[in-house]
Every structure is written in structure tokens, then in C-alpha cells.
mmCIF file of C-alpha atoms in Angstrom:
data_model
loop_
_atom_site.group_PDB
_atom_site.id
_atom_site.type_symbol
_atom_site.label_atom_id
_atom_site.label_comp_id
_atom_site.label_asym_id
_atom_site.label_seq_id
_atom_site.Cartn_x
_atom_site.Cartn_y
_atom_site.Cartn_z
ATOM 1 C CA UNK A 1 116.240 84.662 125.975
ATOM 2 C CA UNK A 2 115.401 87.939 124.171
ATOM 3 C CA UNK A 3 118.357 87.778 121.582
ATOM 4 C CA UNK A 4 117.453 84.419 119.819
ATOM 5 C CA UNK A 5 113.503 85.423 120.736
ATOM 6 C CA UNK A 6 114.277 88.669 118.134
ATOM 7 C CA UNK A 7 115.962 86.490 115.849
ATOM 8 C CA UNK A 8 113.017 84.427 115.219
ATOM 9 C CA UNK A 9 110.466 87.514 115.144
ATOM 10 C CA UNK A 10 112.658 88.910 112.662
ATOM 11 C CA UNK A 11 112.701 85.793 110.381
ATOM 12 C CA UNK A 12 108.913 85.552 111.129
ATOM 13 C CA UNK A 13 108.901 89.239 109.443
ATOM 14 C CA UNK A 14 110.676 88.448 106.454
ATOM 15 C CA UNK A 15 108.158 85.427 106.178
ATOM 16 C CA UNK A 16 105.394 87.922 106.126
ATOM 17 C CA UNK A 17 103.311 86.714 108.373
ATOM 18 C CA UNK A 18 102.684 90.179 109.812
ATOM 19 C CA UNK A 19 100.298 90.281 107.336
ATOM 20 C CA UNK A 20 98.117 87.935 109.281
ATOM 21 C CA UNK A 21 99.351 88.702 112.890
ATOM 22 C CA UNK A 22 100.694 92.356 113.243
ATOM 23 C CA UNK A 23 101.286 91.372 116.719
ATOM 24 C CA UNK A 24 104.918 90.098 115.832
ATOM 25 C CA UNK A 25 106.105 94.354 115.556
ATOM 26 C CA UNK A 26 104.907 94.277 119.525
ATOM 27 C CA UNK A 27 106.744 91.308 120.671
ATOM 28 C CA UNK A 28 109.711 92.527 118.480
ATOM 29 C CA UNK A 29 109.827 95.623 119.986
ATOM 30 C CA UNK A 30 109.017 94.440 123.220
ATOM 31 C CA UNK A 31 112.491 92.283 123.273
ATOM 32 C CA UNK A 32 114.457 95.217 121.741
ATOM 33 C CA UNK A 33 113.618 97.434 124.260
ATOM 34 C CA UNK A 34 114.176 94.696 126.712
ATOM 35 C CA UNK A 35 117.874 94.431 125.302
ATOM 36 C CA UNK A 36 118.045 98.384 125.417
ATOM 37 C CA UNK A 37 117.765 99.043 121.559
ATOM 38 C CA UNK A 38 115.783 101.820 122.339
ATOM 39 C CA UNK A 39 115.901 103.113 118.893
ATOM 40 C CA UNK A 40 115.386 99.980 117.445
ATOM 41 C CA UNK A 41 112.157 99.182 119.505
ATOM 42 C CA UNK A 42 110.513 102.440 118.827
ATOM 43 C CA UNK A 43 110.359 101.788 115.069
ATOM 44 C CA UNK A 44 108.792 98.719 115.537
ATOM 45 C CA UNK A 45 105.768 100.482 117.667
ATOM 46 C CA UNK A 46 105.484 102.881 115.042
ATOM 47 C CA UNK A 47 105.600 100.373 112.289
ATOM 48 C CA UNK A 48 102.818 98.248 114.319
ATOM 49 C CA UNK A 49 100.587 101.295 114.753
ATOM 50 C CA UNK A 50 100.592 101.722 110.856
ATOM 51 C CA UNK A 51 99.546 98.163 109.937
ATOM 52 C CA UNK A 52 96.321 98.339 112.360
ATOM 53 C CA UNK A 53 93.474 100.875 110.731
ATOM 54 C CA UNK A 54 91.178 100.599 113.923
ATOM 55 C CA UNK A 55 92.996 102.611 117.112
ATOM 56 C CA UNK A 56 90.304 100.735 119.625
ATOM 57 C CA UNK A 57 92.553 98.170 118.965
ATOM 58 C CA UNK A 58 94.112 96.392 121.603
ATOM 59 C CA UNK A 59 97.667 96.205 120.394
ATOM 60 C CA UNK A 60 97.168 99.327 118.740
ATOM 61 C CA UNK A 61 97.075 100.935 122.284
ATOM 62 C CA UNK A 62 99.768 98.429 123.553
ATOM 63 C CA UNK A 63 102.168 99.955 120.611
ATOM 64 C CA UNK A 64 101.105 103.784 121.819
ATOM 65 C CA UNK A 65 101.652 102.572 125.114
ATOM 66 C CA UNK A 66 105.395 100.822 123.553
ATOM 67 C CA UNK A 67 106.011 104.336 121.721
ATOM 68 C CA UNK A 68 105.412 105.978 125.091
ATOM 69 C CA UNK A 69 108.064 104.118 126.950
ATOM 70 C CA UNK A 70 110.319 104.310 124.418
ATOM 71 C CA UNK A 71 110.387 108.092 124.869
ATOM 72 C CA UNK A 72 110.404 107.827 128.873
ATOM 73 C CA UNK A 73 113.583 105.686 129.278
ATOM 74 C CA UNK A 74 115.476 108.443 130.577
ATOM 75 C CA UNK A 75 113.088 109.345 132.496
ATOM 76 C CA UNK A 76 113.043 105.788 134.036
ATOM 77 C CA UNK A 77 116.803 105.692 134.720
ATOM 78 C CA UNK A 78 116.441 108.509 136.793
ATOM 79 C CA UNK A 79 113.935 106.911 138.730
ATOM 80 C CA UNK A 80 116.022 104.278 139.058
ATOM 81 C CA UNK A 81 118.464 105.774 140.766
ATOM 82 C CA UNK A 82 116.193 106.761 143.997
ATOM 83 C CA UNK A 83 116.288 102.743 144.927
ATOM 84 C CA UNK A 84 118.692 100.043 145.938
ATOM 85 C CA UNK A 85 117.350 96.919 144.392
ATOM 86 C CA UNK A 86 119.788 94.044 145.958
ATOM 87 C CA UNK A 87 119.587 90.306 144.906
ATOM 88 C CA UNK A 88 118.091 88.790 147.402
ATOM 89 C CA UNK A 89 120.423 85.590 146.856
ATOM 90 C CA UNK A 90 119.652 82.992 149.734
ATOM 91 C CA UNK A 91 116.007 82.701 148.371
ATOM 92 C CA UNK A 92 116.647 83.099 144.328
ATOM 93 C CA UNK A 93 117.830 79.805 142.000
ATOM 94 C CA UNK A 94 118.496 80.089 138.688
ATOM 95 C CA UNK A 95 114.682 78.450 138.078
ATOM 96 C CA UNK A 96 111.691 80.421 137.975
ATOM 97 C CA UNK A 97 111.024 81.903 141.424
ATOM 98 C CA UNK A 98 108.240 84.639 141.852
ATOM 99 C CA UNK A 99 105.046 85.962 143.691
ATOM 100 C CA UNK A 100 106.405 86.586 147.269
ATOM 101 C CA UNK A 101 103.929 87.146 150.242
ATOM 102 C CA UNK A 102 105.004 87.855 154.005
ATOM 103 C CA UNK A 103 102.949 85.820 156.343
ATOM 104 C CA UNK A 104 101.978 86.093 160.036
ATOM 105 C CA UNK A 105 101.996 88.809 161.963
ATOM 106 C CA UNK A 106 105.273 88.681 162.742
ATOM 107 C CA UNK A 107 106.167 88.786 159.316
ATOM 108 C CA UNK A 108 109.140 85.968 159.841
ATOM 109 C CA UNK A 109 107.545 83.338 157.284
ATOM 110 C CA UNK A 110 107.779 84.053 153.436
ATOM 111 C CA UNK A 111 105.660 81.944 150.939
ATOM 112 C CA UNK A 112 107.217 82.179 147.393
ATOM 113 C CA UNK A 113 106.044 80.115 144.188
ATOM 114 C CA UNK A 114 109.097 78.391 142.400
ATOM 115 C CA UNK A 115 110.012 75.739 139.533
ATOM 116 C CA UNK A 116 113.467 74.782 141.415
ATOM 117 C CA UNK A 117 114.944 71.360 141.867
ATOM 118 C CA UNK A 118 113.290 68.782 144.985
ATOM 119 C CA UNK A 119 109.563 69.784 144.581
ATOM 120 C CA UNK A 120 106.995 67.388 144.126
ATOM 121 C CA UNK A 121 106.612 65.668 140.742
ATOM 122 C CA UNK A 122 108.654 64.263 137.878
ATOM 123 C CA UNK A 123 107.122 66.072 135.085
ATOM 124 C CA UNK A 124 107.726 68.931 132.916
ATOM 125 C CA UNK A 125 105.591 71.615 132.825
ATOM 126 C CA UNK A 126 104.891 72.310 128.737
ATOM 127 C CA UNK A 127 104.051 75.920 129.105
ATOM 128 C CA UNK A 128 107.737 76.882 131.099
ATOM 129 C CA UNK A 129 109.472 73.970 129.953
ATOM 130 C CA UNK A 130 110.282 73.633 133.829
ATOM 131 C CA UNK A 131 109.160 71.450 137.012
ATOM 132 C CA UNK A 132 105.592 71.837 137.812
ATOM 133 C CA UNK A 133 106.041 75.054 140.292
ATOM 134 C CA UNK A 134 105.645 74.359 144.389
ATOM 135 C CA UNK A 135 104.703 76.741 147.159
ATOM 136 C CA UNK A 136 107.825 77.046 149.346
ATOM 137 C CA UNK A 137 108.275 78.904 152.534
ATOM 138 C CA UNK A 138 111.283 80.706 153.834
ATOM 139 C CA UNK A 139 112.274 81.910 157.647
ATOM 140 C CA UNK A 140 113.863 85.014 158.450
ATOM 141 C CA UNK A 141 116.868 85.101 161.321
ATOM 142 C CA UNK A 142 117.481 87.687 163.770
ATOM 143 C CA UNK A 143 119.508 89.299 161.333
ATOM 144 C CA UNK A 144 116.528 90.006 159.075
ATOM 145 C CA UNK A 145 117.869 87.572 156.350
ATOM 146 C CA UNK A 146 116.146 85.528 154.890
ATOM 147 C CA UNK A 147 117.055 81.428 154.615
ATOM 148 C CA UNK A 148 116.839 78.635 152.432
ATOM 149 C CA UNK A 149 113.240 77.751 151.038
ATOM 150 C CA UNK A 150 111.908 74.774 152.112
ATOM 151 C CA UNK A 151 108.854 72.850 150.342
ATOM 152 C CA UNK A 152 105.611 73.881 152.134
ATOM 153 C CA UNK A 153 104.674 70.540 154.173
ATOM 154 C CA UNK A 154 101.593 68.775 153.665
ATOM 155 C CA UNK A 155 99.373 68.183 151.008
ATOM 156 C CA UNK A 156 99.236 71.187 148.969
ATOM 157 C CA UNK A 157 101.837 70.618 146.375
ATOM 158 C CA UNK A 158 101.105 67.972 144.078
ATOM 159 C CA UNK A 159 102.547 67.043 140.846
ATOM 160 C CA UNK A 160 100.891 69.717 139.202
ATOM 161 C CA UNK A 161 101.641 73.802 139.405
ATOM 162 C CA UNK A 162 100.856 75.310 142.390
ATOM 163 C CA UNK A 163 101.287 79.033 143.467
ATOM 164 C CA UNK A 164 100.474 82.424 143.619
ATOM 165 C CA UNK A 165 99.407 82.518 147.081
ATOM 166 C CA UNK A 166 96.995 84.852 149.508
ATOM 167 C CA UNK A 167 95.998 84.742 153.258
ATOM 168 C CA UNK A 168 92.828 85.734 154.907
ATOM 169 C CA UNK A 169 93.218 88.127 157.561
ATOM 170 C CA UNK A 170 93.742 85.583 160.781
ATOM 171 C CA UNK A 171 96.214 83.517 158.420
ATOM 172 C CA UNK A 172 94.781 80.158 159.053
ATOM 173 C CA UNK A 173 93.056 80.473 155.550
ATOM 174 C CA UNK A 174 95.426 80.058 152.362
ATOM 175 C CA UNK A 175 93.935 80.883 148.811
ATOM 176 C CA UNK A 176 96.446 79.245 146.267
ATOM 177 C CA UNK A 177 95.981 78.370 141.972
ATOM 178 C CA UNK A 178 96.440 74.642 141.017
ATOM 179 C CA UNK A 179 97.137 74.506 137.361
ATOM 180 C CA UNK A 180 96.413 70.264 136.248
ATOM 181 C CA UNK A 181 97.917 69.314 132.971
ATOM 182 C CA UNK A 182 96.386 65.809 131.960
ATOM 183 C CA UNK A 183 97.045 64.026 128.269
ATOM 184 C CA UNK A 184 94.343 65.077 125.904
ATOM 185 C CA UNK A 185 92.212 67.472 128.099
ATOM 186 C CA UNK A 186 91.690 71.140 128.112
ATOM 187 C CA UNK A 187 92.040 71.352 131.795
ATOM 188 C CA UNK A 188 92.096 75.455 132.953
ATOM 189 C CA UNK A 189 93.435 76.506 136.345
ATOM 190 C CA UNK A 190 91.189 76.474 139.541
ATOM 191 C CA UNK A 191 91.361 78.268 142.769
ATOM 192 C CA UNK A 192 91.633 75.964 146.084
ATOM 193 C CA UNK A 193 91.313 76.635 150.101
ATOM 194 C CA UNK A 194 93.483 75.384 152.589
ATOM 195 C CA UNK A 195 92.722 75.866 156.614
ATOM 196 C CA UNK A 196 95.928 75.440 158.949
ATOM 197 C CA UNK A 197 95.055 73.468 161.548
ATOM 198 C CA UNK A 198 96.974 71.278 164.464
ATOM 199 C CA UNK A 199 100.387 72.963 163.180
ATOM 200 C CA UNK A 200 99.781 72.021 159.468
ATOM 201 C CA UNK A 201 97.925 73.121 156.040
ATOM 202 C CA UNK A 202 94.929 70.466 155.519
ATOM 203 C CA UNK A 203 93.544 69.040 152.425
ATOM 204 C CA UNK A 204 92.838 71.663 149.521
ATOM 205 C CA UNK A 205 89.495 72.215 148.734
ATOM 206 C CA UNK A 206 87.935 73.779 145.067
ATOM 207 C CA UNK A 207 86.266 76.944 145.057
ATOM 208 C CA UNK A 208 83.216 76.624 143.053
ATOM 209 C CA UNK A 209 83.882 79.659 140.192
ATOM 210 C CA UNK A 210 83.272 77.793 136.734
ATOM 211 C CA UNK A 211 80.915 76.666 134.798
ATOM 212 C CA UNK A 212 83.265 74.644 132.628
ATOM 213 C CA UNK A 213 86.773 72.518 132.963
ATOM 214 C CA UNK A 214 88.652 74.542 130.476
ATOM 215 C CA UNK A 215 87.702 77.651 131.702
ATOM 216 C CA UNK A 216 90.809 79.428 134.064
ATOM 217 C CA UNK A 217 90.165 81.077 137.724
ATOM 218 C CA UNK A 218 93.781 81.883 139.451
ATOM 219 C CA UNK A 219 95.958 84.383 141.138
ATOM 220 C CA UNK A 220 93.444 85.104 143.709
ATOM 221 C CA UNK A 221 94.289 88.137 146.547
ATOM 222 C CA UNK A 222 91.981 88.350 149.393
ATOM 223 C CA UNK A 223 90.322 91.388 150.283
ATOM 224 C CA UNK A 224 90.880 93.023 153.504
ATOM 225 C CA UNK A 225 88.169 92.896 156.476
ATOM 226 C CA UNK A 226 87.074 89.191 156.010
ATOM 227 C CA UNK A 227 86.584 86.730 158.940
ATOM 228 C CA UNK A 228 86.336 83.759 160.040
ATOM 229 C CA UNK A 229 83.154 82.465 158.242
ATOM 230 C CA UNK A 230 83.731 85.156 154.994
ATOM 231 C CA UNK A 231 86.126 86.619 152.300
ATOM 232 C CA UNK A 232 86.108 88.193 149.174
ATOM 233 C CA UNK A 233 88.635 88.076 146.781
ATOM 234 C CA UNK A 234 89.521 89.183 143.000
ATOM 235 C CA UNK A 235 90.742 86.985 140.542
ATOM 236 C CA UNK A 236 91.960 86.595 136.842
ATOM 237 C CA UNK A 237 89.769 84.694 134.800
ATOM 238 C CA UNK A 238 88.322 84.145 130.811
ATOM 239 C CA UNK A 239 84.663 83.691 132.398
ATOM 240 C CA UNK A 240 81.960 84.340 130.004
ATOM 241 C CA UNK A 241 81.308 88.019 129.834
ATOM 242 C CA UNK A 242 83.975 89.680 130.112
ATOM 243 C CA UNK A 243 86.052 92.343 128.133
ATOM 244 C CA UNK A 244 88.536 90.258 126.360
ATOM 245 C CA UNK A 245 91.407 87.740 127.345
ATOM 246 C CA UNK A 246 91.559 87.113 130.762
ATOM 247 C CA UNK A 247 89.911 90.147 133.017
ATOM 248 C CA UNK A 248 90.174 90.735 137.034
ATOM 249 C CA UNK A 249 86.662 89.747 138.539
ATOM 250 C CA UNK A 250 85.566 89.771 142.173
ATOM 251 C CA UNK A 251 83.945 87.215 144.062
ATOM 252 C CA UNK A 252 82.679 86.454 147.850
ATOM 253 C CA UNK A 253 82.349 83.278 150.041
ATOM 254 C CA UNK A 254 80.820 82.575 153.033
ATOM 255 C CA UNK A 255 81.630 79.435 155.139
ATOM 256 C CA UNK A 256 77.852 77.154 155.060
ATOM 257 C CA UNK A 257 78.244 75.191 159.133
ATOM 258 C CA UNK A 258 75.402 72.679 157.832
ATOM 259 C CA UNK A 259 77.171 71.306 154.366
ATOM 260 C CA UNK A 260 80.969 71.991 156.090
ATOM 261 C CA UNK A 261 81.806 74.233 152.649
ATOM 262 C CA UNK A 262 82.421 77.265 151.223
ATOM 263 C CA UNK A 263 80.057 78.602 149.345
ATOM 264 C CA UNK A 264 79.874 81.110 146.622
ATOM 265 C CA UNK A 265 77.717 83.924 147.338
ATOM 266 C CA UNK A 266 78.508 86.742 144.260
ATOM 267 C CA UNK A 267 80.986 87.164 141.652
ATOM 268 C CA UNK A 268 80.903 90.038 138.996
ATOM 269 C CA UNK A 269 83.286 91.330 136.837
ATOM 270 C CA UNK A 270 85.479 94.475 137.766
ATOM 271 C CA UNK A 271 84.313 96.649 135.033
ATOM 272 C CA UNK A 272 85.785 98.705 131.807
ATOM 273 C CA UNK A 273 87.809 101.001 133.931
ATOM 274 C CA UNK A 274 90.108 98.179 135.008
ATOM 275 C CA UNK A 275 89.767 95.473 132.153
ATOM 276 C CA UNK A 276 90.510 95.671 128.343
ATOM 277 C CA UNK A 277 89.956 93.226 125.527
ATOM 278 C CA UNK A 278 93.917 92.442 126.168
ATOM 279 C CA UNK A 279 94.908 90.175 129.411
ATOM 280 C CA UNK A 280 94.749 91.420 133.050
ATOM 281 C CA UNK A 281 96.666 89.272 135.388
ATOM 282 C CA UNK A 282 97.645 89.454 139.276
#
């Protein structure tokens, strides 16, 4: 909704309260340019960049970076132009649908995260304003399309969020985030296991990466050349120690036969080449 979304930075601009959080220029320009006001979107970098004295600081780089793509667009059409980007309609609904991953090695199975009608739950998620999001899985037919979604079966889902999916290499092992939302706590996002066994995904277990509830571990992606017994994986987090916001770290888990868990075995942080005091994600 980026028209009425510019309306209200605008009005938050006449208010003044750039004065206390410059950051309204980015998002302004960020939906301008997202309407195609290059122009527009431009000034609103440059007028960003010349409210922030410090250039180590975060959004000062995000409005170079803003400035940058401003002056690129054509560029980017061109680009444009070398792909077919088709609507893939049979798995899209007008909710929130995102994070694909092709499963198997066939390749025939397609786990997606969405908010759409029939998942599990009642409630409203406050952050989208939509259902909790589900893990659905869709089939491809001979034709290579792809059908229908259908709810993941088991016990996965719950009435919270769950999503962002990723597969150890033999696929029986599913790496998923489960965001809870319970009245007056600060409950952060956690990453949980799933084995498929006897044609079915069992019950989820925790991995052990926080010291404290309202800290957030999710979007994890499994590292190639794990096994049966081991993984690694990165992850988005606001751990202690980090560069700012959320940053990717990197952890690895090895399967203990005695206690029938997963245990932890490192985690670190992926350094100041990849993170920033701004958010890295997925």
C-alpha cells in the first residue's frame, strides 16, 4: 500500500519528526521509488544524507545505496528485459505467500510459507495483520505445473507462524521458524527440527540457540555436506554480540544417540564483511 504509506510519511514530515528520526526520508523514498517517482525518490536520499553528519551511519549508507539506484533504473529495465517472469497463478492467493523450496530429489514437491485462508488457527497475526502463516506443500504434474497447495500434514503447523523452511541433504530432516505470539510476553522466534518418518513429519523439536525468550533465531538454510547424525546451518538472529539489528550467524549440530537430541556444538557470528549495524535477513 505504498500510496497511502507516502501519504502518512509525508504528514509525518510536515510534523517534524525528522528531526528525531531522519529515517522517515528513507522509507519515503523507498515507496516513491517503489511507485516509480524516480525523481521524486532521489531527493529524498539526498535530503536524508544531509540531515545525518556521521557517513558510518547506517541509513546514511542505505540513502547512498537509495541515491545509487535511483541513478541505475534504466539500467535495471534493461536487465529486465533478458527474463520472462510469469505469475505462477495455481500456487499464488491474494494473501501473503513467499519463501519457496523444491524438495526431493525428484524435485516434484514444493514447500511454500503462506498466510491464506484454511490453515491452522483462528488468530490474527499483529505484525501482518493476517492468519498466522502455515507451511504448505504443492505437487507438480507431468506437465511441469504446479497444483493447488495443500496444508503440510501433521503436527508442524500450529496456531502460531510457521515457515521459512530448509532440508538436510537426505530430506528426512526439515529446519523450519515458529514465531509464538502470547498476551503480555516478549516471546522471539525459535528454530525447530522435524524428522519424516513412517510417511509423515514427527513432532517439532527446539534447537537450543538462546540464552533468553525474547531473543529471535529464524530463517535457517542448511549447509551443504551434512549427514545423518550432523548439519550446520546459518541463521538470522539479535544474539548478543553482534553488529547491529539482526545479523546472519552460523551454527552446527550433531545428533547425541545417548540423550536422543540434537545438540549444539558451535555457533559464531558471520563477521563484518557480511553483517552491518542495519538488519540481515534470509
Amino acid at each position: 500500500r505504498y500510496k497511502e504509506s507516502l501519504e502518512w510519511y509525508e504528514k509525518a514530515i510536515e510534523l517534524k519528526y525528522y528531526e528525531t528520526k531522519p529515517e522517515i526520508y528513507l522509507f519515503k523514498g523507498d515507496m516513491q521509488f517503489m511507485l516509480g517517482d524516480i525523481k521524486m525518490a532521489k531527493k529524498s536520499y539526498i535530503r536524508l544524507k544531509k540531515l545525518l553528519l556521521n557517513n558510518k551511519n547506517p541509513l546514511y549508507i542505505l540513502a547512498e545505496n537509495g541515491i545509487t539506484s535511483c541513478k541505475k533504473t534504466k539500467q535495471f529495465e534493461l536487465d529486465q528485459k533478458r527474463y520472462i517472469i510469469k505469475n505462477e497463478s495455481g500456487l499464488n492467493k491474494k494473501q501473503m505467500d513467499m519463501a519457496s523450496i523444491v524438495y526431493g530429489s525428484r524435485k516434484n514437491m514444493m514447500f511454500i510459507s503462506s498466510t491464506r485462508q484454511g490453515g491452522t488457527g483462528d488468530g490474527t497475526d499483529p505484525i501482518s495483520g493476517e492468519k498466522f502463516m502455515d507451511i504448505w506443500v504443492s505437487m507438480i504434474d507431468k506437465k511441469g505445473n504446479w497444483g493447488e497447495p495443500a496444508l503440510l500434514p501433521g503436527d508442524v503447523n500450529t496456531q502460531f507462524s510457521e515457515g521459512i523452511v530448509s532440508f538436510t541433504n537426505n530430506f528426512k530432516t526439515m529446519l523450519f521458524t515458529r514465531c509464538p505470539v502470547v498476551e503480555k510476553q516478549n516471546l522471539g522466534c525459535d528454530i525447530y527440527l522435524a524428522s519424516y518418518k513412517s510417511k509423515k513429519w514427527g513432532r517439532s523439536l527446539k534447537l537450543n540457540l538462546k540464552s533468553h525468550d525474547t531473543i529471535s533465531v529464524g530463517h535457517p538454510c542448511v549447509l551443504p555436506g551434512g549427514t545423518k547424525t550432523k548439519f550446520d546451518l546459518i541463521f538470522a538472529s539479535d544474539l548478543p554480540g553482534g553488529y547491529g539489528g539482526k545479523d546472519l550467524w552460523q551454527a552446527s549440530f550433531s545428533y547425541n544417540k545417548k540423550k536422543k537430541e540434537w545438540v549444539k556444538d558451535t555457533v559464531f557470528n558471520m563477521g563484518a564483511k557480511i553483517n552491518t549495524k542495519a538488519n540481515e535477513l534470509f
